Short mmCIF file of C-alpha atoms in Angstrom, two decimals:
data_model
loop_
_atom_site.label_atom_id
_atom_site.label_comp_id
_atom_site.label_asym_id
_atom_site.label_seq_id
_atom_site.Cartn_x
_atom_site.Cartn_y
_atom_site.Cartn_z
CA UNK M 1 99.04 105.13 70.37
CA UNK M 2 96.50 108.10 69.97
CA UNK M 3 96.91 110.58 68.12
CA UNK M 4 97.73 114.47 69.18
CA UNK M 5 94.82 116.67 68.78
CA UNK M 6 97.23 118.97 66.67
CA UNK M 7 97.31 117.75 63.23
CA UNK M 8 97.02 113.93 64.42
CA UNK M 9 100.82 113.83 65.62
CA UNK M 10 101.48 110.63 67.30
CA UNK M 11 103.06 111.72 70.67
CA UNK M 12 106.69 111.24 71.78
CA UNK M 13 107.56 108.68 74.27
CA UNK M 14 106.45 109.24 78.08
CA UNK M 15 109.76 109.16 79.21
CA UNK M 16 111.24 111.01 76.68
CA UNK M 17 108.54 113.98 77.77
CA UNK M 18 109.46 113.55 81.44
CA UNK M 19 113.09 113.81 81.06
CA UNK M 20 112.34 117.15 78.72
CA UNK M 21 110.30 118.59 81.50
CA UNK M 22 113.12 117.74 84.33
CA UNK M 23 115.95 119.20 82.14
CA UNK M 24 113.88 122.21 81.91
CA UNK M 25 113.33 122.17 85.68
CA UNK M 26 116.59 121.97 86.64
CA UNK M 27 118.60 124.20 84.37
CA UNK M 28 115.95 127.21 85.17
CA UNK M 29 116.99 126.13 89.02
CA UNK M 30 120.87 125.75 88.54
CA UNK M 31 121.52 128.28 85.94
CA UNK M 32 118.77 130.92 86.62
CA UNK M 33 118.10 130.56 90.82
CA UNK M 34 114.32 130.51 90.15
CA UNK M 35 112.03 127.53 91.34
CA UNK M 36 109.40 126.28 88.45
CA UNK M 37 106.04 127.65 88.66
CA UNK M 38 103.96 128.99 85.78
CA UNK M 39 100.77 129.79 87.95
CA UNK M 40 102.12 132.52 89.46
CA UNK M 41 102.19 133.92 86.04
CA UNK M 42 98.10 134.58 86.14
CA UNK M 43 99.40 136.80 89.09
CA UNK M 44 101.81 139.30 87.07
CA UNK M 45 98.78 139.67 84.16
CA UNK M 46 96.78 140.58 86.35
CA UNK M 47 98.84 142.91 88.58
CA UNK M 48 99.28 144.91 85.18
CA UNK M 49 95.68 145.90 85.14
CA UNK M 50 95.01 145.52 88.91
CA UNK M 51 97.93 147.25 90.64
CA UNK M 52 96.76 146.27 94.55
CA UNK M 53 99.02 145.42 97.00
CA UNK M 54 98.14 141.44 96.80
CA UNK M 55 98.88 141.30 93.16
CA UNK M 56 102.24 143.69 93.59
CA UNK M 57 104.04 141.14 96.59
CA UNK M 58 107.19 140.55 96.23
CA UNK M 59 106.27 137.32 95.32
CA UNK M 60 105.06 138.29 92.28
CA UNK M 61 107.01 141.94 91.22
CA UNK M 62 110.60 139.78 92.05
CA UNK M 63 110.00 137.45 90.05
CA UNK M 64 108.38 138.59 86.88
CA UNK M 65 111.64 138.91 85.00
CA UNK M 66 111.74 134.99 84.30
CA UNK M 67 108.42 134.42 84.37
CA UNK M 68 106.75 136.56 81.45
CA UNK M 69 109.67 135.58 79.27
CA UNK M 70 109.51 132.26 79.92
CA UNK M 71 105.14 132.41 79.40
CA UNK M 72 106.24 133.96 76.18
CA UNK M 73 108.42 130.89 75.67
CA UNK M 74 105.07 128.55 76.26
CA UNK M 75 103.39 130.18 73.37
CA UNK M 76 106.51 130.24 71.13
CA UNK M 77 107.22 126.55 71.65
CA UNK M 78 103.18 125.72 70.80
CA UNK M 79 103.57 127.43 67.73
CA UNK M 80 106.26 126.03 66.58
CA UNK M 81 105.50 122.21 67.37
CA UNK M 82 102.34 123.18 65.30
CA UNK M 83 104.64 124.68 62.21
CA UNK M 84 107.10 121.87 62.51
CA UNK M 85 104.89 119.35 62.83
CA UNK M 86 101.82 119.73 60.07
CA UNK M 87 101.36 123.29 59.63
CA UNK M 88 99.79 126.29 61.66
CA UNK M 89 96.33 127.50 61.69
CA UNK M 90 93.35 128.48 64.07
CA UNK M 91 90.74 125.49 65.51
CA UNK M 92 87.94 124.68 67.32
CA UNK M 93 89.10 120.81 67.19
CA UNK M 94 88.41 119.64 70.77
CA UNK M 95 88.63 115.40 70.36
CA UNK M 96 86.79 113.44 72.53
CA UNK M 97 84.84 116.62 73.33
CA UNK M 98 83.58 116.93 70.13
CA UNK M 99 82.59 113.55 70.04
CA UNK M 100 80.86 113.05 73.17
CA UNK M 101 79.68 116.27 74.22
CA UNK M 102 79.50 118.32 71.01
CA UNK M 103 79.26 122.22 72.37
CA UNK M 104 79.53 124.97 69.05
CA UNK M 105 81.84 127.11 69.17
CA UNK M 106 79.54 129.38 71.54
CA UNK M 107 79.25 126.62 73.93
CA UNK M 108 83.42 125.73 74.27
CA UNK M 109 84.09 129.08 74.71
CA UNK M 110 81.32 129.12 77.75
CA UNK M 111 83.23 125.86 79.08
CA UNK M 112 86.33 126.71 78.68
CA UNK M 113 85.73 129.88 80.24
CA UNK M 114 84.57 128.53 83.36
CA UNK M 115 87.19 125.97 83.45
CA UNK M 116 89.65 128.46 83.68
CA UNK M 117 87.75 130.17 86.26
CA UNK M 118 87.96 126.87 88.31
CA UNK M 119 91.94 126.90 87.13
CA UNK M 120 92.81 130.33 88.35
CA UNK M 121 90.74 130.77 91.35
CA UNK M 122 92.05 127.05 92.65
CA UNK M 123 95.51 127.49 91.53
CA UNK M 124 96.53 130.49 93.20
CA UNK M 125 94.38 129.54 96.34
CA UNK M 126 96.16 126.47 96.71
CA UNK M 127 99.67 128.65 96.18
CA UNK M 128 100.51 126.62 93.13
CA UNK M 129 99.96 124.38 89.96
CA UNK M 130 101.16 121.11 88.00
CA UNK M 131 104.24 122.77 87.43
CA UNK M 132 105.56 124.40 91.21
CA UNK M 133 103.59 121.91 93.41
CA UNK M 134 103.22 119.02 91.08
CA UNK M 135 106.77 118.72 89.43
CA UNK M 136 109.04 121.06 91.84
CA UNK M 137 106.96 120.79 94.77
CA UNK M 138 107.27 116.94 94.83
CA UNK M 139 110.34 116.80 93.43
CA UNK M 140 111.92 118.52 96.78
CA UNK M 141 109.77 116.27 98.89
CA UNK M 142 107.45 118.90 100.11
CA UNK M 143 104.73 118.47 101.85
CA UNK M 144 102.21 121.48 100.89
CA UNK M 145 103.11 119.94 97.33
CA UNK M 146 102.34 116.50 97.71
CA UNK M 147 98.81 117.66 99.50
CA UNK M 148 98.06 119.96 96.55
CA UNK M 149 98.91 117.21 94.09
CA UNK M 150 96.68 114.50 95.49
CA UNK M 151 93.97 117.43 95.71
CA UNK M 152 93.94 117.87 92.11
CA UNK M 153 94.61 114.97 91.01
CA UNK M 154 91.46 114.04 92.92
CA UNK M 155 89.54 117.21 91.73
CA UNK M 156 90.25 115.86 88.33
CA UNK M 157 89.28 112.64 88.30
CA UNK M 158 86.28 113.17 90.35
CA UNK M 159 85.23 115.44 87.10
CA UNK M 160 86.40 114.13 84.86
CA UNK M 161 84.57 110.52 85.42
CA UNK M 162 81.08 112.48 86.17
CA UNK M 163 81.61 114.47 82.93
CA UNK M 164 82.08 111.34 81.10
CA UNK M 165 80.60 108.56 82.77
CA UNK M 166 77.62 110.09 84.40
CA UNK M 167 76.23 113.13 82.96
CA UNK M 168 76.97 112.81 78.74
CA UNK M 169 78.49 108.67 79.33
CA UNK V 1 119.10 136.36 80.75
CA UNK V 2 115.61 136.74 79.16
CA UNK V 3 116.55 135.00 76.48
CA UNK V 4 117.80 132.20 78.64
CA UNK V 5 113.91 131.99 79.65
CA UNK V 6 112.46 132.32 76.58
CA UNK V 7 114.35 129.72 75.05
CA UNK V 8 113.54 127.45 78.57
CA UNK V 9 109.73 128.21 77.91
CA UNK V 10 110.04 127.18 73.86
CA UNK V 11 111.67 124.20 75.06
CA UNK V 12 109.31 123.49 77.72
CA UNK V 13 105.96 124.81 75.69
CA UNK V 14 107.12 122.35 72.85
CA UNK V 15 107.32 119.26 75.11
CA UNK V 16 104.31 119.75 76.84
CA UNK V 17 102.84 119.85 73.02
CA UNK V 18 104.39 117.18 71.71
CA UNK V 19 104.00 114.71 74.94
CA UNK V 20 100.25 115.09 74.82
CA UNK V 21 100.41 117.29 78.33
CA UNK V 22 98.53 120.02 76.33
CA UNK V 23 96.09 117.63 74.60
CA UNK V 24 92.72 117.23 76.04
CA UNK V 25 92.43 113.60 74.89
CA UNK V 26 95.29 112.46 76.89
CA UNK V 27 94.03 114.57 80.32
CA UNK V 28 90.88 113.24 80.10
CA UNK V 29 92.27 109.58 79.29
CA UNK V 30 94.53 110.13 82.06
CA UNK V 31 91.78 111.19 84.48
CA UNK V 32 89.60 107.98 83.08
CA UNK V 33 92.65 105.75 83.78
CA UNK V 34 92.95 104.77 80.07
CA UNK V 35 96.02 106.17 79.05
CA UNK V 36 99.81 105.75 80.95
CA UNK V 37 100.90 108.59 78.83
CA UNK V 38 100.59 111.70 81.63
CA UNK V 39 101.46 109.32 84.53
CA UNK V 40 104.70 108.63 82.49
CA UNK V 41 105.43 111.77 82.00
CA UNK V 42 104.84 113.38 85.17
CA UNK V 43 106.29 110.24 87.06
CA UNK V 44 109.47 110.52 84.93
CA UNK V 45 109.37 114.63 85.55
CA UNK V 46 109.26 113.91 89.27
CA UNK V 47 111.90 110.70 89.19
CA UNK V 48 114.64 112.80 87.20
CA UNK V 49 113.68 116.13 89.30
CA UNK V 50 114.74 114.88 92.42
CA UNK V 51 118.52 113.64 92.79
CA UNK V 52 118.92 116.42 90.26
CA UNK V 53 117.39 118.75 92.98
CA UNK V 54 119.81 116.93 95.64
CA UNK V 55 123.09 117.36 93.53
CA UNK V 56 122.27 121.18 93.07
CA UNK V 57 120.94 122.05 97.01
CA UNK V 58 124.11 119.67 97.82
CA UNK V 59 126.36 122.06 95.77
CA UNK V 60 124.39 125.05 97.41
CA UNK V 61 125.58 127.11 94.42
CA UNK V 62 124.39 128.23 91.33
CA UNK V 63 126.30 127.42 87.91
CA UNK V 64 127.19 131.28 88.16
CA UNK V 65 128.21 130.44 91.89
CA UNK V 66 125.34 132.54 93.49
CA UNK V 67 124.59 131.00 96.50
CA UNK V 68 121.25 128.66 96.04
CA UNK V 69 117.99 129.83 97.09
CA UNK V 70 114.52 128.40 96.69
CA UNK V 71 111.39 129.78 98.00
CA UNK V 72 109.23 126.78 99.87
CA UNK V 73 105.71 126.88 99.33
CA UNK V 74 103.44 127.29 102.68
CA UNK V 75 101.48 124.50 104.08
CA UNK V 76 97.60 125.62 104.60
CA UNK V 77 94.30 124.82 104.00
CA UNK V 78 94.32 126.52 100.70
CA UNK V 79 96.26 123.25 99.35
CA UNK V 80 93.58 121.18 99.54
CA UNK V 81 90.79 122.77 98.74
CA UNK V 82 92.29 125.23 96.17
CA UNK V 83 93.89 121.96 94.73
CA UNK V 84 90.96 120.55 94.11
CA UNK V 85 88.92 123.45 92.76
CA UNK V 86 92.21 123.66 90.18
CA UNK V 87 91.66 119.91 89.20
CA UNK V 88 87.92 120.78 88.32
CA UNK V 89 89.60 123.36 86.05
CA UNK V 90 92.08 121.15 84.76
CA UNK V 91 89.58 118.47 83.73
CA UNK V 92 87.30 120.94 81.69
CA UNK V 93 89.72 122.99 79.87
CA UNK V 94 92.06 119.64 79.35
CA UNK V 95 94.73 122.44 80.53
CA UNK V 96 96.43 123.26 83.76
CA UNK V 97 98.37 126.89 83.18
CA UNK V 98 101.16 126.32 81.20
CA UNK V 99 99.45 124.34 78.22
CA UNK V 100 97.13 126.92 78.52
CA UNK V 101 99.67 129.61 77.09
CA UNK V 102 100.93 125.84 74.77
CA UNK V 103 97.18 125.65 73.17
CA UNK V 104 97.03 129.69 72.25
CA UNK V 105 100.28 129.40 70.82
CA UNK V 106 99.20 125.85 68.72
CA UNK V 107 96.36 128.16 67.08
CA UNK V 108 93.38 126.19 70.00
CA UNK V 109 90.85 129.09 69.65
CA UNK V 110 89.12 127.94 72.72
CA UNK V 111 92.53 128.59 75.07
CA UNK V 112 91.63 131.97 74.61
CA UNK V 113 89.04 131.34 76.51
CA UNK V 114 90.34 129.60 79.31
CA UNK V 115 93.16 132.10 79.98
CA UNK V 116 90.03 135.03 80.26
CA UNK V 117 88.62 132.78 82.80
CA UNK V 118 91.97 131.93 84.43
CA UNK V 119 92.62 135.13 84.95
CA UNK V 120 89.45 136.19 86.23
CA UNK V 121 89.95 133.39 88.60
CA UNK V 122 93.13 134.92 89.75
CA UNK V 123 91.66 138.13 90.13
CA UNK V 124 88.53 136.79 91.86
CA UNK V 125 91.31 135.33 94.42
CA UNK V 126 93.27 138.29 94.91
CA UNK V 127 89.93 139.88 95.48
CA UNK V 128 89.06 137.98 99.08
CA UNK V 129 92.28 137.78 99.60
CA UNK V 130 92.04 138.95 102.79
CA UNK V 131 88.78 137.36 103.94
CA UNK V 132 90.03 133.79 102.91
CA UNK V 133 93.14 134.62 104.87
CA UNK V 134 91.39 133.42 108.25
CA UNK V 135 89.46 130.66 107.59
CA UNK V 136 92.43 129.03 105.01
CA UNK V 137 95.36 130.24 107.67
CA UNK V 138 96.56 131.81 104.26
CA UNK V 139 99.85 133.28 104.36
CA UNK V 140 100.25 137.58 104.75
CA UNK V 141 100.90 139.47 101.38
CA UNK V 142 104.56 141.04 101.73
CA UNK V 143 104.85 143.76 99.44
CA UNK V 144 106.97 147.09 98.67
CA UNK V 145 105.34 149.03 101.65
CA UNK V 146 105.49 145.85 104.17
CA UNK V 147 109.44 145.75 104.07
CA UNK V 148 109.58 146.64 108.01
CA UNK V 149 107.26 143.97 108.80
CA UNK V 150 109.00 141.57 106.78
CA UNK V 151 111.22 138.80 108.56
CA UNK V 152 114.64 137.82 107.20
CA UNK V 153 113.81 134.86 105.46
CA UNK V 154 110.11 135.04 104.60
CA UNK V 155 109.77 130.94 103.39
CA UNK V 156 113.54 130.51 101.53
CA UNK V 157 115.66 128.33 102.38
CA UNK V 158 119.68 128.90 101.70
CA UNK V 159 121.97 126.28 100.75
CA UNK V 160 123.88 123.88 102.27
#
């Protein structure tokens, strides 16, 4: 099995992942009354420095109780799989990237930076990410979901292959 | 409550770390077909999700015994192409949003980055909002001042 980027852990099972990610899914849902979506999230940071009336819908404002703890959460859980598991500090380690591509640091930051670009722009236009289309969103057999899904899905593999079968293959 | 969510994040933050969801290698061996890993754990998301989904919107309550209520997404062209545009993303960063907040957190220098850009994405969004609202049949933005315009149930569905 390959190894984890982070300190070379070797990954837990698939299934074992899945059923974390459902459990998380479906207390937030049953205990909480709030569908999974972390996209949305991009949303409340920016309403905070942008207070127009598209970022401060009561999409957004009504549900930003759960959702900034819970993005808090994300960043709390990373840190502590890195503690747990090896030790915490601050890298540029990028895997394959480094290997095939090999950007400086000057040069990932550029990427990345326009990746996330493509990641916010897309995600909110298409009203949703991996987590409240791909996971919810198909979970509850809905069909916005399941278009958005094959979308990216498609987006990434299109991108994915040219990156590294075309252009540095 | 809050903590309720932070704790569900940790939980959820540390899975996506530990599965390889927030490693770059396994996205982009995913989108090259040469690892099962994501497929598992997305399939296995999606295949426990669902009768759990249909026991709770079959109980139509809450634990706490609030009546269920969950907000449908809206169908328009924004899925598709937005989808897309947000695969791009996800293929360079190796990220979608959540192990984007995962990868800051793991000490990934380079997240930083991607969350500047994500949120300059969002902001870019928000910004023609209302011109993209035409052409991508987006939905209308109901906020505090809209409440007269807005109908009863905007896109949520109650339970049973």
């Amino acid at each position: 099995m390959m190894p984890l980027i982070l300190n070379g852990l070797t990954p837990i099972h698939w299934a074992l992942g899945g059923a974390g990610i459902a459990a998380v899914t479906l207390t937030l849902l049953f205990v909480a009354n709030r569908r999974l979506g972390i996209s949305t999230s991009l949303d409340d940071l920016c309403s905070f420095v942008l207070p127009t009336p598209y970022f401060l819908r009561d999409a957004v404002v009504s549900g930003r109780t759960w959702r900034m703890p819970f993005a808090a959460g994300l960043m709390l859980g990373g840190f502590l799989s890195a503690i747990l598991g090896g030790g915490w500090s601050p890298t540029w380690a990028l895997g394959m990237f480094d290997d095939v591509i090999g950007f400086g640091p000057a040069g990932k930051l550029a990427w990345m930076f326009i990746g996330g670009l493509f990641i916010g722009f897309g995600t909110r236009l298409a009203g949703g990410c991996t987590s409240g289309h791909g996971i919810f969103g198909m979970s509850n057999f809905e069909r916005p979901s399941l278009l958005s899904t094959l979308a990216f899905m498609a987006g990434g593999i299109v991108t994915t292959q040219l990156v590294y079968r075309v252009v540095f293959g | 409550m809050t903590l309720l969510f932070v704790v569900l994040g940790t939980v959820f933050g540390f899975v996506l770390s530990r599965s390889g969801a927030a490693d770059y290698n396994f996205i982009q061996s995913m989108f090259l077909f040469r690892s099962f890993q994501l497929y598992g754990i997305i399939g296995t998301a999606i295949v426990l999700t669902a009768p759990g989904l249909w026991l709770i919107k079959r109980r139509g309550r809450t634990a706490l015994g609030k009546p269920l209520k969950i907000e449908l997404k809206p169908e328009h062209r924004g899925n598709l192409s937005g989808g897309f545009l947000f695969g791009i993303g996800w293929s360079m960063a190796g990220m979608c949003p959540g192990p984007i907040l995962v990868n800051i957190g793991e000490g990934k220098i380079y997240a930083l980055a991607a969350l500047t850009g994500a949120l300059g994405g969002a902001a870019a969004l928000g910004g023609v909002y209302r011109r993209l609202q035409s052409p991508f049949k987006l939905p209308p933005v109901f906020g505090a001042a809209d409440v007269r315009l807005k109908p009863d149930a905007t896109n949520a569905r109650q339970f049973p």
